[in-house]
Tab-separated table of C-alpha atoms in Angstrom:
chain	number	residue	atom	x	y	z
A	1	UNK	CA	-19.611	-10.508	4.267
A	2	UNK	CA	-19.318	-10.733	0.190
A	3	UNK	CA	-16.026	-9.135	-0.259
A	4	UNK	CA	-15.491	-8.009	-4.067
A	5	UNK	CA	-12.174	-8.510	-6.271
A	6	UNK	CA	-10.702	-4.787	-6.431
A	7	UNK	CA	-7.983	-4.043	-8.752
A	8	UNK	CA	-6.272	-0.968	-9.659
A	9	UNK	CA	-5.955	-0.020	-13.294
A	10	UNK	CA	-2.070	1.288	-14.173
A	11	UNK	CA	-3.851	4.033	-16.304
A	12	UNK	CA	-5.631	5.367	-13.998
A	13	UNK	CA	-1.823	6.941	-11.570
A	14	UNK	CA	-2.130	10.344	-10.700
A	15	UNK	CA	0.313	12.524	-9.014
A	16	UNK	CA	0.719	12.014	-5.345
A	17	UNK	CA	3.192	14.221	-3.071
A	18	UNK	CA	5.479	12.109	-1.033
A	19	UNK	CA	7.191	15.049	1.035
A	20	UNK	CA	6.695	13.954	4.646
A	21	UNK	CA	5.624	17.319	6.708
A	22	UNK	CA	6.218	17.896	10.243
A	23	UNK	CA	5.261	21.576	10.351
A	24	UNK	CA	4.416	22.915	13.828
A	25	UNK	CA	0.090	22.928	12.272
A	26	UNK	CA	0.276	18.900	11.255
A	27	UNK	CA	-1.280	16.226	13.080
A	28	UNK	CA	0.652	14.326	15.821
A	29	UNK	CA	-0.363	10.521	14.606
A	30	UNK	CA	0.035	7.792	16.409
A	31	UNK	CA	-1.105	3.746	14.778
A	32	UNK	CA	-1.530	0.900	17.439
A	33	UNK	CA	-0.246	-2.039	16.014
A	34	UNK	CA	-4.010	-3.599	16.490
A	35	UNK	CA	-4.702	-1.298	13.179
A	36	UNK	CA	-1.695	-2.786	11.517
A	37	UNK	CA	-2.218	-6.621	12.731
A	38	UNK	CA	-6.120	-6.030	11.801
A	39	UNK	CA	-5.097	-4.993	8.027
A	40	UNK	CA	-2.623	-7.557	7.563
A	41	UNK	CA	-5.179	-9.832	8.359
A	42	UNK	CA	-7.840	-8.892	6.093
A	43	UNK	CA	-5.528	-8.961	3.572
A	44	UNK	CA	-4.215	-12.616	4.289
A	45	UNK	CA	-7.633	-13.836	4.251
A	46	UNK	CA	-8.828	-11.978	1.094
A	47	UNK	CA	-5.636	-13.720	-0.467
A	48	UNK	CA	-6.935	-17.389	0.975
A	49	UNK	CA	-10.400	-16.636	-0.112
A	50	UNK	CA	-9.752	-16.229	-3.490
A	51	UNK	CA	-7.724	-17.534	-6.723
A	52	UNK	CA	-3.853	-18.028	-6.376
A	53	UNK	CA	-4.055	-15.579	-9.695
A	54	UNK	CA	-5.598	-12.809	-7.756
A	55	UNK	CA	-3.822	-13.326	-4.211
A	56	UNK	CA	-0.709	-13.108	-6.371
A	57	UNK	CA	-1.694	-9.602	-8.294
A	58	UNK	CA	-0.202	-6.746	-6.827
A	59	UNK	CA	-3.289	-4.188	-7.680
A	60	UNK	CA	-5.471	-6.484	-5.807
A	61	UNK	CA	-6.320	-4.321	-2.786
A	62	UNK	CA	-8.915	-4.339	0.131
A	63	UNK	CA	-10.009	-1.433	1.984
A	64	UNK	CA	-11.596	-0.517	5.760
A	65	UNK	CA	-12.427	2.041	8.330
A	66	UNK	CA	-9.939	3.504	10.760
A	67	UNK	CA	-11.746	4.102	14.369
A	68	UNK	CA	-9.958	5.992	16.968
A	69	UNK	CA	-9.488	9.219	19.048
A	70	UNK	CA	-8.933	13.002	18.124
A	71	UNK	CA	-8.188	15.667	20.491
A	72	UNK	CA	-7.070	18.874	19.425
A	73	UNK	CA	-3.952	17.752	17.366
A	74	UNK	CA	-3.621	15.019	18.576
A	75	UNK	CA	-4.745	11.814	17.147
A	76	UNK	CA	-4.791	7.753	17.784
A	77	UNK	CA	-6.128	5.283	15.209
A	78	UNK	CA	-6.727	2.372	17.854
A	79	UNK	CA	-8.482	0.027	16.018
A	80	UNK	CA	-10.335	-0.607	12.164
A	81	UNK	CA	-13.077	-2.783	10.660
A	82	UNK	CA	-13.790	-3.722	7.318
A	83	UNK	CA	-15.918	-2.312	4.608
A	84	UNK	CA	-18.285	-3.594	2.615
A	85	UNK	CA	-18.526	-2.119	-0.898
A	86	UNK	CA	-19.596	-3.055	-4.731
A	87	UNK	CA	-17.258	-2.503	-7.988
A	88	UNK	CA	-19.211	-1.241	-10.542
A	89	UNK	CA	-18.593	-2.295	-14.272
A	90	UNK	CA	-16.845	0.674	-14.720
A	91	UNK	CA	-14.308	-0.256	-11.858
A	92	UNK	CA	-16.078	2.173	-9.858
A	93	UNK	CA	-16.106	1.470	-5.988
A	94	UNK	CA	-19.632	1.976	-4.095
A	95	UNK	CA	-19.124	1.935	-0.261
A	96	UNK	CA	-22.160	0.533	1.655
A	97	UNK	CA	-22.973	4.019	3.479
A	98	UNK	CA	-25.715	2.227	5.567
A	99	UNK	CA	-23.018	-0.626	6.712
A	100	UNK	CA	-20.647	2.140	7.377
A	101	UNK	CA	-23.351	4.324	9.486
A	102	UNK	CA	-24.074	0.904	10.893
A	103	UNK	CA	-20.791	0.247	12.186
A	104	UNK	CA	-20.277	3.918	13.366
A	105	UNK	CA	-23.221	3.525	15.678
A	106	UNK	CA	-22.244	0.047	17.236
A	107	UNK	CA	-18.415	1.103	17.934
A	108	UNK	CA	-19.925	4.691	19.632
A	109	UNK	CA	-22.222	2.579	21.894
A	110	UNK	CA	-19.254	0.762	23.069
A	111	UNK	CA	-16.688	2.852	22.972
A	112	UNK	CA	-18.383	6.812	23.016
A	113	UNK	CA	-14.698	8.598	22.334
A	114	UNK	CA	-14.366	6.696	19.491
A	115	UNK	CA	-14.661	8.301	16.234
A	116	UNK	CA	-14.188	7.355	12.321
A	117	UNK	CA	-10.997	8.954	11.564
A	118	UNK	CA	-10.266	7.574	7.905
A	119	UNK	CA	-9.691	4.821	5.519
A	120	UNK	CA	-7.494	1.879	4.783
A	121	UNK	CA	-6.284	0.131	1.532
A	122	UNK	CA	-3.214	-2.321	0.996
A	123	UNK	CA	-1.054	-1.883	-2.579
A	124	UNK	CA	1.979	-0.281	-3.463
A	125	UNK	CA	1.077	3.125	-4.960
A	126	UNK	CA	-1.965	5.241	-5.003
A	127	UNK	CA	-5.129	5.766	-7.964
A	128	UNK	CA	-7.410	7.662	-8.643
A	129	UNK	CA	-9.889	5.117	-7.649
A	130	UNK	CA	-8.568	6.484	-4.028
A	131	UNK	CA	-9.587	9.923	-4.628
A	132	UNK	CA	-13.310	8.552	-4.968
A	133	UNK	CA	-13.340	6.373	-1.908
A	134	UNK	CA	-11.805	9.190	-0.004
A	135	UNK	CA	-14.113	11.908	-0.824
A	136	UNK	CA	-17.028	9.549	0.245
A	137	UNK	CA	-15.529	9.054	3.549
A	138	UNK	CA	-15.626	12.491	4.004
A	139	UNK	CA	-19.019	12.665	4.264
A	140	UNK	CA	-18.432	11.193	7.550
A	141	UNK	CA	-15.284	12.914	8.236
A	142	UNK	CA	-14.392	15.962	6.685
A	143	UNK	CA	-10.829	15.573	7.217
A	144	UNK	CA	-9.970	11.324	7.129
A	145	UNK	CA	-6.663	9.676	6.838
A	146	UNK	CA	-5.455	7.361	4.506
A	147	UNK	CA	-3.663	4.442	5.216
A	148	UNK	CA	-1.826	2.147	2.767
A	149	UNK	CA	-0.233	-0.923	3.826
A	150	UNK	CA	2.138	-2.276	0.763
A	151	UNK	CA	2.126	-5.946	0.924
A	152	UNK	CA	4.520	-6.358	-1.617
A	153	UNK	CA	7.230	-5.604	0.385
A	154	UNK	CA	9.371	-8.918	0.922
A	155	UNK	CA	11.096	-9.364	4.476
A	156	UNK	CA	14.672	-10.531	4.437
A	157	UNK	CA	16.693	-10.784	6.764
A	158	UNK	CA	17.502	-7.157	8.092
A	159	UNK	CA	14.676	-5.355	9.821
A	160	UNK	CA	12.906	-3.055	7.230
A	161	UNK	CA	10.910	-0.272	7.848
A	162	UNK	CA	7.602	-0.806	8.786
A	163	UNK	CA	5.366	-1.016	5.030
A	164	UNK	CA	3.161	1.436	5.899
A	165	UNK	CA	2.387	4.994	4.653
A	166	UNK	CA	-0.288	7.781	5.595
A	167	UNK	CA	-2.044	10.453	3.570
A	168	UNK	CA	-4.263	13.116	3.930
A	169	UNK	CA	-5.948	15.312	1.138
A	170	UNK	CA	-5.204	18.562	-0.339
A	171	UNK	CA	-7.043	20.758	-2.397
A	172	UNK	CA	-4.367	22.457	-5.240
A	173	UNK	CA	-5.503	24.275	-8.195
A	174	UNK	CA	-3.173	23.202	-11.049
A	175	UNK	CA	-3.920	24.853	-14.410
A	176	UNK	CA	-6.938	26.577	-12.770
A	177	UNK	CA	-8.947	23.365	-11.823
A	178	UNK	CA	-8.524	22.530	-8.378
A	179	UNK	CA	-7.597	18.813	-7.951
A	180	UNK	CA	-7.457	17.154	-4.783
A	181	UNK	CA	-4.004	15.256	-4.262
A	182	UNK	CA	-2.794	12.834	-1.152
A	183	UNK	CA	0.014	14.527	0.705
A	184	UNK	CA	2.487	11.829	2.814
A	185	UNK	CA	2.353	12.669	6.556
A	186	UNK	CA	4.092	11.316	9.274
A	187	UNK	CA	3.147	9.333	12.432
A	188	UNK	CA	4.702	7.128	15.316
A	189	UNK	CA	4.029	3.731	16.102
A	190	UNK	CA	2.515	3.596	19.757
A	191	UNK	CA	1.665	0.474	21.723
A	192	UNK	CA	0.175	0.893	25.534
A	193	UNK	CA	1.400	-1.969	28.038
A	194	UNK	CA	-1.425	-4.399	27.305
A	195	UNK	CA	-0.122	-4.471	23.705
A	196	UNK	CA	3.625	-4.605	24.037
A	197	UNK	CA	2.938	-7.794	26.142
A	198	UNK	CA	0.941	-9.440	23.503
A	199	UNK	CA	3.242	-8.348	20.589
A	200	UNK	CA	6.111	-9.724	22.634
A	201	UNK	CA	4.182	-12.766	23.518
A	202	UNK	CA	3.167	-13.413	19.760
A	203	UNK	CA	7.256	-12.434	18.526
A	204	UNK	CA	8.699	-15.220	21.044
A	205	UNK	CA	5.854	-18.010	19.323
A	206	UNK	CA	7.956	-19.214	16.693
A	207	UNK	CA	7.985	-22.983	16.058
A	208	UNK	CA	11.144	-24.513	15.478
A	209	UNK	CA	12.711	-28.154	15.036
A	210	UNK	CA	15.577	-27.964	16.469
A	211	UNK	CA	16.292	-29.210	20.123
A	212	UNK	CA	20.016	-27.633	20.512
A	213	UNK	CA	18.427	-24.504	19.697
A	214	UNK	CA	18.768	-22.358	23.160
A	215	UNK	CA	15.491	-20.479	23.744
A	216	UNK	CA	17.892	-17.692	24.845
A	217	UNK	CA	18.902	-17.675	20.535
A	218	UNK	CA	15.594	-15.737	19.856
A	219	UNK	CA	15.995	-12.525	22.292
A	220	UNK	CA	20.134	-12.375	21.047
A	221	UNK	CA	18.576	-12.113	17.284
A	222	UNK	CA	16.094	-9.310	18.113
A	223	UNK	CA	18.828	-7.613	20.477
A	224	UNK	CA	21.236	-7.845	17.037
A	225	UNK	CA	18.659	-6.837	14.925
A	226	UNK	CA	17.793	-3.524	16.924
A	227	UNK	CA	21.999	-2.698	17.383
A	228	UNK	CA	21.624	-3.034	13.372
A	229	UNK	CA	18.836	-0.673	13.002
A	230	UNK	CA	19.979	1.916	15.769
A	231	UNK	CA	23.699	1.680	14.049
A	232	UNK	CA	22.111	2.403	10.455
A	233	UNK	CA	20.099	5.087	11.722
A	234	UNK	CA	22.819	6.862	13.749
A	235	UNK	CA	24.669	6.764	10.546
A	236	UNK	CA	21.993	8.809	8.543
A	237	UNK	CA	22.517	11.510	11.387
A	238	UNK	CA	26.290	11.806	10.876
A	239	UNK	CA	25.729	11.844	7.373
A	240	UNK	CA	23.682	14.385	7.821
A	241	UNK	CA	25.744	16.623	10.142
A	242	UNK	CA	28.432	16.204	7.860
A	243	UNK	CA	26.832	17.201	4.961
A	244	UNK	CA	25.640	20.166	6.766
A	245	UNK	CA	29.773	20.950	7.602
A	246	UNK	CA	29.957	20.317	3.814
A	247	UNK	CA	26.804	23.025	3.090
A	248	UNK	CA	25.782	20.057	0.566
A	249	UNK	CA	22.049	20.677	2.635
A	250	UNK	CA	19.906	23.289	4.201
A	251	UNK	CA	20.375	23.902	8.071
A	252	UNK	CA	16.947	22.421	9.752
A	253	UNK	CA	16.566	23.844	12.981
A	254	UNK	CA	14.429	21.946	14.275
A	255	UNK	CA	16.034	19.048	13.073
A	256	UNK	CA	19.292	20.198	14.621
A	257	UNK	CA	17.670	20.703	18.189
A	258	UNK	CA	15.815	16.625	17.927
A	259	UNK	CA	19.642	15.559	17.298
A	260	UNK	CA	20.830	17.352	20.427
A	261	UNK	CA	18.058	16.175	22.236
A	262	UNK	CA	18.931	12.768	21.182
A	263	UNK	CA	22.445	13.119	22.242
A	264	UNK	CA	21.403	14.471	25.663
A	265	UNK	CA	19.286	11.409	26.248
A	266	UNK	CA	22.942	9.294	26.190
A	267	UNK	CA	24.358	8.600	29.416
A	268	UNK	CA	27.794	10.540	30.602
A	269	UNK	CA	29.463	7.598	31.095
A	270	UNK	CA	33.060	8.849	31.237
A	271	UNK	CA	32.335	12.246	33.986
A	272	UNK	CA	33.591	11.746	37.389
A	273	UNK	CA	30.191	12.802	38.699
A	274	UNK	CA	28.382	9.695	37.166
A	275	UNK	CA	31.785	7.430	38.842
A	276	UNK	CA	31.254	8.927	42.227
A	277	UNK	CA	27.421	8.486	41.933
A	278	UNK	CA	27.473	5.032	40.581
A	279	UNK	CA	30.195	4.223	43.082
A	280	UNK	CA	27.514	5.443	45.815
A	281	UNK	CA	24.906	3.333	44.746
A	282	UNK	CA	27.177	0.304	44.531
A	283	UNK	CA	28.193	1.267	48.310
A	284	UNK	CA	24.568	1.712	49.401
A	285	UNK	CA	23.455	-1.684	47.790
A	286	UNK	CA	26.248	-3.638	49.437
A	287	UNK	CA	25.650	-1.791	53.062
A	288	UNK	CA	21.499	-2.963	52.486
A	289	UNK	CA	22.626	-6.484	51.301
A	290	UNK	CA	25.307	-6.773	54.561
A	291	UNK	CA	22.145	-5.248	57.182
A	292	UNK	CA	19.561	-7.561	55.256
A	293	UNK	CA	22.551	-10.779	56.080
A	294	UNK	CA	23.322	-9.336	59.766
A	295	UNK	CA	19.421	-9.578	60.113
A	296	UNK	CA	18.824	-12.774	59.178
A	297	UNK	CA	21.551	-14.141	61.523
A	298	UNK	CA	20.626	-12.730	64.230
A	299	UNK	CA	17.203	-14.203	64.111
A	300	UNK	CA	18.907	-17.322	63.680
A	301	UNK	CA	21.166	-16.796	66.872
A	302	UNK	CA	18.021	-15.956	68.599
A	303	UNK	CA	16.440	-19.166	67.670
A	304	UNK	CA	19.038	-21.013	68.368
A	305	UNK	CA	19.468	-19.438	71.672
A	306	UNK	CA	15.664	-19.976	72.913
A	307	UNK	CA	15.884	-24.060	72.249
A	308	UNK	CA	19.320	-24.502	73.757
A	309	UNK	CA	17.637	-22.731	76.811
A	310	UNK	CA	14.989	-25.013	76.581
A	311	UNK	CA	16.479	-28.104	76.336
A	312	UNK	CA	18.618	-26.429	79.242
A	313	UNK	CA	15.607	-25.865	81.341
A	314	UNK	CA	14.061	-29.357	80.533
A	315	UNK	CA	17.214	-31.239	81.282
A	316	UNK	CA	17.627	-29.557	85.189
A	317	UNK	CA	13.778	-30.521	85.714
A	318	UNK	CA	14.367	-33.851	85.089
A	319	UNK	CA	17.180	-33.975	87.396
């Protein structure tokens, strides 16, 4: 596949609405972390495949074709291919509408719920050179998502947040011309079982040098890292509440009755109900463990029993 150097002119920013919206009539997203791996690699091999110069440019950007399934509301971008396309003279991007339509038709034959529900791109901010790949994807799609996966984002090491963002487009009219803009919306990261034991496979693959190192140092570090993360994002909720108390915010609802629900997910540890029923359990599992022992000596007894009575019996013959 000829892949073309794409890069995004500074002049050519436009306005782009970065309010996350979880109205009641949005999309509930959810990305596999296939789409995510898949993107990350296109990008690392665009970056091998060409000069250090470019792989090193921050508009340099590559773009694809989100594939998944849409029910209703409810949506799942499962996996992604890339695109071909040409960049005209005038930095004008030409997708391959025949590749595309080519693609479309091999992924239905395989998988028939599958349908093209958007666009990807990797860079840090959004141009109008966007705006013209998105409304050609909508002749295939007449609402697609748009993914951007900001590889500029340098790990450290704390956890960050995950460097990617999603879009959809808006009509607005703004001085009486209507203008389409990209409008930030949210979705949730969801891997099945197949994929969590891959992921966790690939995670616990690191090479390392050191021989004292205890294998058991790997899963401590991710167990640290996700206290970390839980204890910084329990903090923006009390921060929150409290600035609520403080009427520095607007009361959100909604967002009120997801923090309760979070609370009520914590265990009562301290109620005397929770004592007495983990007492209970603790009683039942010693009472099995005693049976399961009682059990197993017995049949030893019995065995025991049957070739001393034997030997018995063998001994008085021979007499």
């Amino acid at each position: 596949m000829q892949t073309h150097v794409m890069q995004r002119s500074s002049t050519e920013q436009y306005d782009v609405q970065h309010e996350i919206r979880t109205s009641r009539g949005s999309r509930n997203i959810h990305i596999h972390p296939l789409v995510t791996f898949n993107v990350a690699d296109h990008y690392t091999r665009f970056c091998r495949q060409h000069s250090p110069a470019v792989a090193a440019s921050k508009t340099t950007h590559v773009i694809g074709a989100l594939f998944g399934i849409q029910k209703g509301l409810e949506v799942s971008i499962l996996d992604s291919f890339e695109l071909k396309y040409e960049v005209s003279d005038r930095k004008e991007v030409q997708i391959d509408k025949d590749f595309l339509s080519g693609r479309l038709n091999q992924f239905s034959q395989v998988f028939p719920d599958y349908e093209l529900l958007g666009w990807y791109s990797t860079g840090p901010n959004e141009f109008e050179m966007d705006i013209t790949i998105h409304k050609t994807m909508m002749e295939f799609n007449e609402s697609p998502l748009f993914l951007v996966m900001d590889p500029s984002m340098q790990s450290g090491n704390e956890k960050k947040k995950l460097p990617v963002y999603l879009y959809e487009s808006e009509l607005h009219v703004m001085n009486g011309v209507p203008k389409m803009l990209f409008v930030q919306i949210a979705f949730k990261i969801e891997t099945s079982e197949t994929e969590g034991i891959a992921i966790d496979h690939i995670s616990k693959v690191t090479p390392t040098s050191d021989s004292n190192r205890s294998s058991v140092h790997p899963h401590l570090g991710n167990v640290r890292d996700a206290i970390m993360m839980l204890s910084r994002q329990i903090g923006i909720l009390v921060q929150y509440l409290d600035d609520i108390q403080s009427n520095d915010v607007t009361i959100d609802h909604g967002l009120l009755h997801q923090i309760s629900t979070i609370c009520n997910q914590l265990p009562a540890m301290g109620s005397n109900s929770f004592e007495l029923a983990s007492i209970k359990d603790h009683v039942d599992a010693k009472c099995v463990a005693y049976l399961a022992a009682l059990t197993k000596g017995a049949q030893s007894t019995n065995t025991v029993t049957e070739r001393f009575s034997s030997i018995s019996s063998r001994d008085t013959k021979g007499c």
